[in-house]
PDB file of C-alpha atoms and ligand atoms in Angstrom:
ATOM      1  CA  MET A  17     116.959  73.431 120.424  1.00  0.00           C
ATOM      2  CA  SER A  18     119.629  72.041 118.514  1.00  0.00           C
ATOM      3  CA  ASP A  19     122.148  75.119 118.532  1.00  0.00           C
ATOM      4  CA  LEU A  20     125.013  75.808 115.682  1.00  0.00           C
ATOM      5  CA  LYS A  21     128.859  75.165 115.966  1.00  0.00           C
ATOM      6  CA  GLN A  22     129.819  78.916 117.821  1.00  0.00           C
ATOM      7  CA  SER A  23     132.069  79.443 114.705  1.00  0.00           C
ATOM      8  CA  VAL A  24     129.183  79.056 111.651  1.00  0.00           C
ATOM      9  CA  LYS A  25     126.959  81.264 114.310  1.00  0.00           C
ATOM     10  CA  GLU A  26     129.451  83.484 114.871  1.00  0.00           C
ATOM     11  CA  GLN A  27     129.821  83.911 111.145  1.00  0.00           C
ATOM     12  CA  LEU A  28     125.885  84.347 110.728  1.00  0.00           C
ATOM     13  CA  ILE A  29     125.937  86.618 112.893  1.00  0.00           C
ATOM     14  CA  GLN A  30     128.856  88.808 111.323  1.00  0.00           C
ATOM     15  CA  ASP A  31     126.755  88.019 107.557  1.00  0.00           C
ATOM     16  CA  ALA A  32     124.003  89.793 109.228  1.00  0.00           C
ATOM     17  CA  LEU A  33     125.948  92.887 110.028  1.00  0.00           C
ATOM     18  CA  GLU A  34     127.495  93.068 106.714  1.00  0.00           C
ATOM     19  CA  ALA A  35     124.538  92.367 105.259  1.00  0.00           C
ATOM     20  CA  ARG A  36     122.220  95.302 107.450  1.00  0.00           C
ATOM     21  CA  LYS A  37     125.073  97.678 105.735  1.00  0.00           C
ATOM     22  CA  LYS A  38     123.503  97.054 102.448  1.00  0.00           C
ATOM     23  CA  ALA A  39     119.946  98.105 103.591  1.00  0.00           C
ATOM     24  CA  TYR A  40     118.303 100.786 100.868  1.00  0.00           C
ATOM     25  CA  VAL A  41     116.040 102.555 103.910  1.00  0.00           C
ATOM     26  CA  PRO A  42     115.563 106.422 103.050  1.00  0.00           C
ATOM     27  CA  TYR A  43     112.546 107.188 104.502  1.00  0.00           C
ATOM     28  CA  SER A  44     112.607 105.142 108.160  1.00  0.00           C
ATOM     29  CA  LYS A  45     116.506 104.712 108.329  1.00  0.00           C
ATOM     30  CA  TYR A  46     116.195 102.146 110.223  1.00  0.00           C
ATOM     31  CA  PRO A  47     118.561  99.205 108.946  1.00  0.00           C
ATOM     32  CA  VAL A  48     117.877  95.341 109.089  1.00  0.00           C
ATOM     33  CA  GLY A  49     120.245  92.996 107.944  1.00  0.00           C
ATOM     34  CA  ALA A  50     119.811  89.602 108.340  1.00  0.00           C
ATOM     35  CA  ALA A  51     121.605  86.272 106.529  1.00  0.00           C
ATOM     36  CA  LEU A  52     120.303  82.888 106.512  1.00  0.00           C
ATOM     37  CA  LEU A  53     121.906  79.090 106.761  1.00  0.00           C
ATOM     38  CA  THR A  54     120.474  76.364 105.264  1.00  0.00           C
ATOM     39  CA  ALA A  55     121.046  72.897 105.189  1.00  0.00           C
ATOM     40  CA  SER A  56     123.311  72.459 102.222  1.00  0.00           C
ATOM     41  CA  GLY A  57     125.591  75.297 103.965  1.00  0.00           C
ATOM     42  CA  LYS A  58     125.219  78.106 102.267  1.00  0.00           C
ATOM     43  CA  THR A  59     123.996  81.474 103.243  1.00  0.00           C
ATOM     44  CA  TYR A  60     122.372  83.680 101.744  1.00  0.00           C
ATOM     45  CA  SER A  61     121.930  87.395 103.058  1.00  0.00           C
ATOM     46  CA  GLY A  62     119.815  90.227 102.905  1.00  0.00           C
ATOM     47  CA  ALA A  63     118.149  93.637 103.159  1.00  0.00           C
ATOM     48  CA  ASN A  64     115.513  96.100 104.273  1.00  0.00           C
ATOM     49  CA  ILE A  65     114.624  97.487 101.149  1.00  0.00           C
ATOM     50  CA  GLU A  66     112.244 100.624 100.853  1.00  0.00           C
ATOM     51  CA  ASN A  67     109.447 102.286  98.504  1.00  0.00           C
ATOM     52  CA  ALA A  68     108.678 105.466  98.294  1.00  0.00           C
ATOM     53  CA  ALA A  69     105.001 103.948  98.109  1.00  0.00           C
ATOM     54  CA  PHE A  70     105.772 101.900 101.677  1.00  0.00           C
ATOM     55  CA  PRO A  71     103.484  98.975 101.538  1.00  0.00           C
ATOM     56  CA  VAL A  72     105.850  97.137  98.660  1.00  0.00           C
ATOM     57  CA  THR A  73     109.066  97.783 101.163  1.00  0.00           C
ATOM     58  CA  ILE A  74     110.028  94.046 101.602  1.00  0.00           C
ATOM     59  CA  CYS A  75     111.897  93.268 104.957  1.00  0.00           C
ATOM     60  CA  ALA A  76     115.978  91.891 105.742  1.00  0.00           C
ATOM     61  CA  GLU A  77     114.017  88.466 106.688  1.00  0.00           C
ATOM     62  CA  ARG A  78     112.124  87.599 102.888  1.00  0.00           C
ATOM     63  CA  VAL A  79     114.785  88.221 100.783  1.00  0.00           C
ATOM     64  CA  ALA A  80     116.911  86.434 102.526  1.00  0.00           C
ATOM     65  CA  ILE A  81     114.097  83.498 102.444  1.00  0.00           C
ATOM     66  CA  PHE A  82     113.040  84.245  98.755  1.00  0.00           C
ATOM     67  CA  LYS A  83     116.649  84.284  97.524  1.00  0.00           C
ATOM     68  CA  ALA A  84     117.357  80.420  98.798  1.00  0.00           C
ATOM     69  CA  VAL A  85     114.052  79.255  98.182  1.00  0.00           C
ATOM     70  CA  SER A  86     114.430  80.949  94.632  1.00  0.00           C
ATOM     71  CA  GLU A  87     117.326  78.807  93.903  1.00  0.00           C
ATOM     72  CA  GLY A  88     115.198  75.479  94.462  1.00  0.00           C
ATOM     73  CA  ASP A  89     117.373  75.926  98.577  1.00  0.00           C
ATOM     74  CA  MET A  90     114.011  74.902 101.203  1.00  0.00           C
ATOM     75  CA  ASP A  91     115.787  73.144 103.577  1.00  0.00           C
ATOM     76  CA  LEU A  92     116.266  77.098 106.721  1.00  0.00           C
ATOM     77  CA  GLN A  93     118.592  76.180 109.293  1.00  0.00           C
ATOM     78  CA  ALA A  94     118.901  79.545 111.099  1.00  0.00           C
ATOM     79  CA  ILE A  95     119.085  83.082 110.832  1.00  0.00           C
ATOM     80  CA  ALA A  96     120.856  85.784 112.067  1.00  0.00           C
ATOM     81  CA  VAL A  97     119.077  89.601 111.840  1.00  0.00           C
ATOM     82  CA  ALA A  98     121.083  92.646 113.483  1.00  0.00           C
ATOM     83  CA  THR A  99     119.161  95.612 113.526  1.00  0.00           C
ATOM     84  CA  LYS A 100     119.974  98.648 115.891  1.00  0.00           C
ATOM     85  CA  ASN A 101     118.282  97.895 118.546  1.00  0.00           C
ATOM     86  CA  GLY A 102     117.779  94.026 119.111  1.00  0.00           C
ATOM     87  CA  GLY A 103     114.133  94.689 116.823  1.00  0.00           C
ATOM     88  CA  THR A 104     112.369  91.097 116.022  1.00  0.00           C
ATOM     89  CA  PRO A 105     110.968  90.255 112.471  1.00  0.00           C
ATOM     90  CA  CYS A 106     107.512  91.102 111.833  1.00  0.00           C
ATOM     91  CA  GLY A 107     104.365  88.727 111.457  1.00  0.00           C
ATOM     92  CA  SER A 108     104.575  88.783 107.585  1.00  0.00           C
ATOM     93  CA  CYS A 109     108.048  86.921 108.121  1.00  0.00           C
ATOM     94  CA  ARG A 110     107.407  85.607 110.968  1.00  0.00           C
ATOM     95  CA  GLN A 111     104.797  83.737 108.422  1.00  0.00           C
ATOM     96  CA  VAL A 112     107.452  82.718 105.899  1.00  0.00           C
ATOM     97  CA  MET A 113     109.453  80.762 107.795  1.00  0.00           C
ATOM     98  CA  ALA A 114     106.725  78.588 109.367  1.00  0.00           C
ATOM     99  CA  GLU A 115     106.148  77.893 105.952  1.00  0.00           C
ATOM    100  CA  PHE A 116     109.828  76.112 105.290  1.00  0.00           C
ATOM    101  CA  ASN A 117     110.745  75.272 109.126  1.00  0.00           C
ATOM    102  CA  PRO A 118     108.874  76.168 112.875  1.00  0.00           C
ATOM    103  CA  GLU A 119     112.509  74.493 114.247  1.00  0.00           C
ATOM    104  CA  LEU A 120     113.915  77.732 112.328  1.00  0.00           C
ATOM    105  CA  ILE A 121     116.917  78.583 114.795  1.00  0.00           C
ATOM    106  CA  LEU A 122     117.184  82.676 114.489  1.00  0.00           C
ATOM    107  CA  TYR A 123     119.367  84.623 116.016  1.00  0.00           C
ATOM    108  CA  ILE A 124     117.972  88.375 117.103  1.00  0.00           C
ATOM    109  CA  VAL A 125     121.215  90.413 117.519  1.00  0.00           C
ATOM    110  CA  ASP A 126     121.758  94.157 117.911  1.00  0.00           C
ATOM    111  CA  GLU A 127     124.016  96.550 116.048  1.00  0.00           C
ATOM    112  CA  ASN A 128     126.905  95.214 117.651  1.00  0.00           C
ATOM    113  CA  GLY A 129     126.697  91.791 117.345  1.00  0.00           C
ATOM    114  CA  LYS A 130     125.479  90.640 120.373  1.00  0.00           C
ATOM    115  CA  ILE A 131     122.660  88.356 120.883  1.00  0.00           C
ATOM    116  CA  THR A 132     120.120  90.091 122.053  1.00  0.00           C
ATOM    117  CA  GLN A 133     117.119  86.677 121.620  1.00  0.00           C
ATOM    118  CA  GLU A 134     118.157  82.974 120.420  1.00  0.00           C
ATOM    119  CA  THR A 135     115.047  80.827 119.811  1.00  0.00           C
ATOM    120  CA  THR A 136     113.014  78.834 117.601  1.00  0.00           C
ATOM    121  CA  LEU A 137     110.097  80.280 115.224  1.00  0.00           C
ATOM    122  CA  LYS A 138     107.147  77.697 116.826  1.00  0.00           C
ATOM    123  CA  GLU A 139     108.326  80.187 120.409  1.00  0.00           C
ATOM    124  CA  ILE A 140     107.902  83.197 118.403  1.00  0.00           C
ATOM    125  CA  LEU A 141     104.951  81.710 116.129  1.00  0.00           C
ATOM    126  CA  PRO A 142     103.013  79.268 118.673  1.00  0.00           C
ATOM    127  CA  GLY A 143      99.592  78.194 117.144  1.00  0.00           C
ATOM    128  CA  TYR A 144     101.168  79.268 113.527  1.00  0.00           C
ATOM    129  CA  PHE A 145      99.503  79.215 110.483  1.00  0.00           C
ATOM    130  CA  GLY A 146     101.580  76.326 107.429  1.00  0.00           C
ATOM    131  CA  PRO A 147     100.669  73.777 105.360  1.00  0.00           C
ATOM    132  CA  ASP A 148      99.944  70.897 107.239  1.00  0.00           C
ATOM    133  CA  SER A 149      96.664  73.357 107.991  1.00  0.00           C
ATOM    134  CA  LEU A 150      95.097  73.313 104.808  1.00  0.00           C
ATOM    135  CA  VAL A 151      93.155  70.438 104.974  1.00  0.00           C
ATOM    136  CA  ARG A 152      92.178  69.149 101.524  1.00  0.00           C
TER     137      ARG A 152
HETATM  138  N1  THU B 203     112.095  95.471 108.014  1.00  0.00           N
HETATM  139  C1  THU B 203     112.625  94.328 108.231  1.00  0.00           C
HETATM  140  O1  THU B 203     113.081  94.653 107.029  1.00  0.00           O
HETATM  141  N2  THU B 203     112.460  93.331 108.592  1.00  0.00           N
HETATM  142  C2  THU B 203     111.790  92.821 110.230  1.00  0.00           C
HETATM  143  O2  THU B 203     111.430  92.419 110.510  1.00  0.00           O
HETATM  144  C3  THU B 203     110.756  94.894 110.729  1.00  0.00           C
HETATM  145  C4  THU B 203     110.929  95.355 110.337  1.00  0.00           C
HETATM  146  C5  THU B 203     112.063  97.006 108.181  1.00  0.00           C
HETATM  147  C6  THU B 203     111.054  97.086 106.819  1.00  0.00           C
HETATM  148  C7  THU B 203     111.355  98.735 107.290  1.00  0.00           C
HETATM  149  O3  THU B 203     112.080  98.829 106.389  1.00  0.00           O
HETATM  150  C8  THU B 203     111.505  99.332 108.590  1.00  0.00           C
HETATM  151  O4  THU B 203     112.134  97.661 108.856  1.00  0.00           O
HETATM  152  C9  THU B 203     110.590 100.170 109.247  1.00  0.00           C
HETATM  153  O5  THU B 203     109.511  98.877 109.365  1.00  0.00           O
END
């Protein structure tokens, strides 16, 4: 796994912690922050946004990814995800990550920014169904 420069990694983690403060979580009270770095060098942040109609809730990771992709910035490099306890991305977020880069680096951190897991998407979603799986 090719890692990021230490200073870039630390900044990404700080951005995820900062993004977490913007979470809208009146129901779960479980704020999540994400910061996504693309090959262009830009960072996109995201926080989970809940809804009174619970399933409409969107995760922090997907907010960050959709912000990047909707700006045409699709070469995802690394994502930092911050929760209270180092929670890992849900299955739906993993599937969205697989669409864009199975080699995506993930830094999972707790509320203090301590890395609890450093991994890649393909490690946490083996056998993923991706664009190449669609045989036409
Ligand atoms: N959540 C995320 O933002 N990312 C994940 O990968 C897991 C779950 C959010 C959704 C919901 O707002 C709260 O955490 C509790 O499930």
